[in-house]
Tab-separated table of C-alpha atoms in Angstrom:
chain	number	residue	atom	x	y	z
A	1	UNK	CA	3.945	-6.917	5.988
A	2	UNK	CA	2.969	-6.816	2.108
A	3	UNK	CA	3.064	-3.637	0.884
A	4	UNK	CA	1.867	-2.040	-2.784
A	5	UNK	CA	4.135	0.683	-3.971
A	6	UNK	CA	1.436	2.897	-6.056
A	7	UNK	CA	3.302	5.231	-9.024
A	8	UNK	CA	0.544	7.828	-10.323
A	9	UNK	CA	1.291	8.495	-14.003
A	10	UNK	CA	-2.192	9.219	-15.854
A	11	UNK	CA	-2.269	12.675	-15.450
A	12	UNK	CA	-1.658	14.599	-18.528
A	13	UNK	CA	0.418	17.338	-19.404
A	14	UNK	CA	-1.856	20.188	-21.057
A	15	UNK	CA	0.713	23.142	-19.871
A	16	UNK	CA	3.784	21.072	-21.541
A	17	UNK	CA	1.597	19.941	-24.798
A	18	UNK	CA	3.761	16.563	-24.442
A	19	UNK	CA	3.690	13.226	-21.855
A	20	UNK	CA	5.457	14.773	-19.127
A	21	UNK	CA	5.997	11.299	-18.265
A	22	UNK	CA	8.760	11.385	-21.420
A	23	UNK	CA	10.782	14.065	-20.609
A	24	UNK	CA	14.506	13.221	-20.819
A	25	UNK	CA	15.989	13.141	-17.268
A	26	UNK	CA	19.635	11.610	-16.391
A	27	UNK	CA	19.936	9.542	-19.549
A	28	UNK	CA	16.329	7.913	-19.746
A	29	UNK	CA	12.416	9.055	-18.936
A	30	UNK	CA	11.134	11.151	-16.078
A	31	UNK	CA	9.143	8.443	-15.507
A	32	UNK	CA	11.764	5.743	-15.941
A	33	UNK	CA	13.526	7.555	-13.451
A	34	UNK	CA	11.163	7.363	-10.759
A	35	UNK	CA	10.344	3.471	-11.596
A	36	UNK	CA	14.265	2.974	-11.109
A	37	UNK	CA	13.221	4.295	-7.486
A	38	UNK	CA	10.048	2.429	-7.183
A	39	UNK	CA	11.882	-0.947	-8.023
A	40	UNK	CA	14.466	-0.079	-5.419
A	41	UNK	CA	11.933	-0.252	-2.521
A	42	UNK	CA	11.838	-3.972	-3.160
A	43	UNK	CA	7.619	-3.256	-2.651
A	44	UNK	CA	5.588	-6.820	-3.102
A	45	UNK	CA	3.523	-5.647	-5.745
A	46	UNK	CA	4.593	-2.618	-7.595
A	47	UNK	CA	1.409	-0.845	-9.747
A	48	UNK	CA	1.302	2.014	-11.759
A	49	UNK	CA	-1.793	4.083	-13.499
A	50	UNK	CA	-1.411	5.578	-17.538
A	51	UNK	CA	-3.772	7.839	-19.091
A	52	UNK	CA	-3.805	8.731	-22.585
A	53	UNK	CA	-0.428	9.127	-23.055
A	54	UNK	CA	-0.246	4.844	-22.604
A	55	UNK	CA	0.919	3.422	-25.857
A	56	UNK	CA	3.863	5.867	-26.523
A	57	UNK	CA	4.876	5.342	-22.907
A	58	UNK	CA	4.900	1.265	-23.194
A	59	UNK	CA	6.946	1.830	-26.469
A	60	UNK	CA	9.528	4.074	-25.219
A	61	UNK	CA	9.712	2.888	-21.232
A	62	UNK	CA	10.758	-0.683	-19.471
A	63	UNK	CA	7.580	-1.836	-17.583
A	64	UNK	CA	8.825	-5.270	-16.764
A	65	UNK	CA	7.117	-6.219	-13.021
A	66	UNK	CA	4.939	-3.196	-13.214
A	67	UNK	CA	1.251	-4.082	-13.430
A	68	UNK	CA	-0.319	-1.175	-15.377
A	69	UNK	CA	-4.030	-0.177	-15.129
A	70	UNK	CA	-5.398	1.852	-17.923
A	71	UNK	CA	-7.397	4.996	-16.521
A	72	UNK	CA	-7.613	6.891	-19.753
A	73	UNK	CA	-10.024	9.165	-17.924
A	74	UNK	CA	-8.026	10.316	-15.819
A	75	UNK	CA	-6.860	13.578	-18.041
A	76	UNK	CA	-10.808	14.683	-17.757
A	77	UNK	CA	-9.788	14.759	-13.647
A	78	UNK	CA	-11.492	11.407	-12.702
A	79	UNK	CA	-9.349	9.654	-10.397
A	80	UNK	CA	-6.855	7.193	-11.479
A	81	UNK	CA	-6.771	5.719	-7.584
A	82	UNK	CA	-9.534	4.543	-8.063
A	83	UNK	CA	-9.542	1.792	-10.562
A	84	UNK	CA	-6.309	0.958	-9.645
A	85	UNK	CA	-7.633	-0.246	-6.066
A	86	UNK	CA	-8.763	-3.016	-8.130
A	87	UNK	CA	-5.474	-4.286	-9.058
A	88	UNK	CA	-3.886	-4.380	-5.785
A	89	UNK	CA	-3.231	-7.711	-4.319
A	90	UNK	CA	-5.510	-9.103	-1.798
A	91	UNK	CA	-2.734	-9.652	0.811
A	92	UNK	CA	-1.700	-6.120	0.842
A	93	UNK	CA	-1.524	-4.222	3.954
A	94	UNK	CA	-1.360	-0.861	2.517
A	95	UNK	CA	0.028	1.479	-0.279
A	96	UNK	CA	3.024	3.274	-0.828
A	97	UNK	CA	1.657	6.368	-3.452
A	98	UNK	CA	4.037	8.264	-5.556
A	99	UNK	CA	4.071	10.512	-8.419
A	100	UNK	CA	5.301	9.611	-11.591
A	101	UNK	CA	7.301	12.860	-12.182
A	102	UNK	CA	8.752	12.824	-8.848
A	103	UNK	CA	12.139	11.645	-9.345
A	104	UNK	CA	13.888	13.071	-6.506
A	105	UNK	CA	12.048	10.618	-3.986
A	106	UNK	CA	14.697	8.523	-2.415
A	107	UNK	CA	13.635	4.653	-1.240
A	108	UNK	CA	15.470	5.575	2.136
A	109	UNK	CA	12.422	8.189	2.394
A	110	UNK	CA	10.240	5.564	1.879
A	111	UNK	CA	10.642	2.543	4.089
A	112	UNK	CA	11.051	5.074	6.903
A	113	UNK	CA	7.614	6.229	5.928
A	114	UNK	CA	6.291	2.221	6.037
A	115	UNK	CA	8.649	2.015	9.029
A	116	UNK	CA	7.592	4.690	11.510
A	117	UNK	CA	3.517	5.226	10.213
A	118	UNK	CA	1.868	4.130	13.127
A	119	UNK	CA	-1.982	5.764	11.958
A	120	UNK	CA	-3.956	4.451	8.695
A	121	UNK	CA	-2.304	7.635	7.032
A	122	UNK	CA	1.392	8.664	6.923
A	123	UNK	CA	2.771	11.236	5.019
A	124	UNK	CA	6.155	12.585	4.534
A	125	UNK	CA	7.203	15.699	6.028
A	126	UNK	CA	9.989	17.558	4.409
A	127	UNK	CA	11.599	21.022	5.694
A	128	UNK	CA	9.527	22.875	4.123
A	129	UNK	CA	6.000	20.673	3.954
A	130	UNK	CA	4.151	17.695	3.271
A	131	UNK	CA	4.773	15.664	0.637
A	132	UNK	CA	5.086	12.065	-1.572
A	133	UNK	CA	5.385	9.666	-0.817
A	134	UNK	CA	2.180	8.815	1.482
A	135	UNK	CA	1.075	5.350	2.861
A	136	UNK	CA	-2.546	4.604	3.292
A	137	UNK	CA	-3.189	1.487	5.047
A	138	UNK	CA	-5.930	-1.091	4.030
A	139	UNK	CA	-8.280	0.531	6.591
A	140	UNK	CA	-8.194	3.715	4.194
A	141	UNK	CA	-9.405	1.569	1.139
A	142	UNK	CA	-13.212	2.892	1.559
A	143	UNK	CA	-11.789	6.183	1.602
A	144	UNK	CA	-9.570	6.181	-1.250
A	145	UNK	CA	-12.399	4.747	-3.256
A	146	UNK	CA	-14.713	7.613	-2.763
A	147	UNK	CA	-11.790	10.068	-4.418
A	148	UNK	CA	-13.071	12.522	-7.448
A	149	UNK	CA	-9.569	13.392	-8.855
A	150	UNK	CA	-6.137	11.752	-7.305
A	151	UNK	CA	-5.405	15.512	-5.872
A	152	UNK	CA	-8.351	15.003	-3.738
A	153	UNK	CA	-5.928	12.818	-1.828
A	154	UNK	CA	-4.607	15.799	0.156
A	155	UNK	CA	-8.148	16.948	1.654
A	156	UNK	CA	-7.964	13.053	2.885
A	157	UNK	CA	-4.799	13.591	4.226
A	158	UNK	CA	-5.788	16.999	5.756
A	159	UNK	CA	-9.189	16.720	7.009
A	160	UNK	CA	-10.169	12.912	6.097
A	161	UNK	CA	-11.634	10.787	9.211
A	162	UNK	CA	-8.042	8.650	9.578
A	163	UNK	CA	-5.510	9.762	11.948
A	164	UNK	CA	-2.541	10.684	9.857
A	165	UNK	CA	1.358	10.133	11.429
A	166	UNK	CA	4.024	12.962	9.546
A	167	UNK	CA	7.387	10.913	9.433
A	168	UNK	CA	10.509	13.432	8.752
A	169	UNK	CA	12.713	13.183	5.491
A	170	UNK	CA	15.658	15.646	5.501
A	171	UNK	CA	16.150	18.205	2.599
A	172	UNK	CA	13.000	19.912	0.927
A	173	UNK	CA	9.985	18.395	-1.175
A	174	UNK	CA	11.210	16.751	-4.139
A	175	UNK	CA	10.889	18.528	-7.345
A	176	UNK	CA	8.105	17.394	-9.389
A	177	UNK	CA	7.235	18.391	-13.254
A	178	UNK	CA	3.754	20.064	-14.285
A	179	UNK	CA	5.326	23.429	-16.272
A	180	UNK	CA	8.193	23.896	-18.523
A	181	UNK	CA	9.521	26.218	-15.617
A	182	UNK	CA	9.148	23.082	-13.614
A	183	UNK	CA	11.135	20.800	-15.859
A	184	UNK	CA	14.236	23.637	-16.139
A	185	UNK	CA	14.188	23.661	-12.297
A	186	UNK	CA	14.272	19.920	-11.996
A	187	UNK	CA	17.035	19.601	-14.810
A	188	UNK	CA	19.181	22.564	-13.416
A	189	UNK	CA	18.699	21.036	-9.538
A	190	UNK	CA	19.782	17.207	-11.216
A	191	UNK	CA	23.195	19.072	-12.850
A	192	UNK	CA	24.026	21.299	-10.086
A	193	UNK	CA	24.021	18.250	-7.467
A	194	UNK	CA	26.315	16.503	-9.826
A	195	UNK	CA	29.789	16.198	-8.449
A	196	UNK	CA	32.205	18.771	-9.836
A	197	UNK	CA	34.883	17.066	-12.015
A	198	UNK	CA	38.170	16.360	-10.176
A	199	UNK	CA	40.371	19.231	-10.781
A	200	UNK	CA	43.956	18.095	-12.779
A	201	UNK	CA	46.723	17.624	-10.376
A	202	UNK	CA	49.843	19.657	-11.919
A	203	UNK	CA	52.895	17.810	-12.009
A	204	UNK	CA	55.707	19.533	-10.494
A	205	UNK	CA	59.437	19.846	-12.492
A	206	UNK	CA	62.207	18.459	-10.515
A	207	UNK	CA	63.785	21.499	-9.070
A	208	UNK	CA	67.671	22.444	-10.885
A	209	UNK	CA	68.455	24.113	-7.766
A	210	UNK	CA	71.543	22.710	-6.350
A	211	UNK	CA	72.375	22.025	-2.610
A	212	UNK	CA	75.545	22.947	-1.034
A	213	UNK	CA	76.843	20.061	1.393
């Protein structure tokens, strides 16, 4: 099976007044973050959408094996899905979509998704709802191409013609970044999962005490 992994980063960030996409997360990029994850799911073809925010984020992030497709209209709400269809490679069976703010997505999450999808659509289902990533197999192309905005993926997903197949992920829907409430809870949910640091093992004095034989 060839399989397109899909990272959706044109959106823009009017609530932050900065490219979400370069927030600082674990010692790099929100963004660079969730390409480390996208590169770990060994996908085919790996393709990724910018908007506006473009140049800065080609001089500040590693893009090597990423083809990028310009959708500079996508901050007006036109979909970035869209044009990026036309990049994806001819032999693909389907697409792996994920957010570009979504760090918390785990690979593990998504080959069971490509694993166990057994319907055009699958979708991941967390404890506590639906959520990235989502796989939309090449019968879903038509579909996809008829999309106004990229969030009109959900009413696909919801109420589209395709039969959709929820796959369980453990834990709940990853954190993902469109407020700067957002960002604190992401940053604060990153450092409290960070292992404690060993606590110092005392060294104990030989004891004086002395032993009748």
């Amino acid at each position: 099976m060839f399989v397109t992994g899909l990272v959706l980063a044109a959106e823009g960030s009017p609530r932050l007044g900065v490219p979400r996409q370069l927030l600082a997360y674990r010692g790099e990029t929100l963004l660079g973050a969730a390409l480390d994850t996208a590169r770990d799911c060994g996908f085919d073809q790996l393709v990724m959408t910018l908007g506006t925010a473009a140049e800065q984020i080609r001089d500040r992030i590693d893009l090597d094996g990423v083809r990028v497709v310009d959708t500079p209209h996508a901050d007006t709400g036109s979909s970035s899905i869209v044009p990026a269809l036309d990049a994806v490679d001819r032999r693909t069976d389907g697409l792996v979509v994920l957010r570009g703010d979504q760090p918390g997505v785990t690979s593990a999450a998504v080959w069971s998704l490509v694993a166990e999808a057994a319907t055009p659509i699958g979708v991941t289902r967390y404890d506590d709802g639906r959520g990235y990533p989502c796989w939309f197999g090449r019968e879903t192309f038509g579909s996809l191409r008829s999309l106004r905005s990229d969030q009109d993926l959900w009413p696909l997903i919801e109420t589209g013609p395709h039969p959709v197949t929820d796959v369980d992920a453990l834990g709940n829907v990853p954190l993902s970044v469109d407020t700067w409430d957002d960002y604190q809870s992401l940053v604060g949910h990153y450092t409290a999962a960070e292992p404690a640091p060993p606590t110092p093992t005392r060294t104990r004095r030989p004891s004086h005490t002395r032993t009748n034989i």
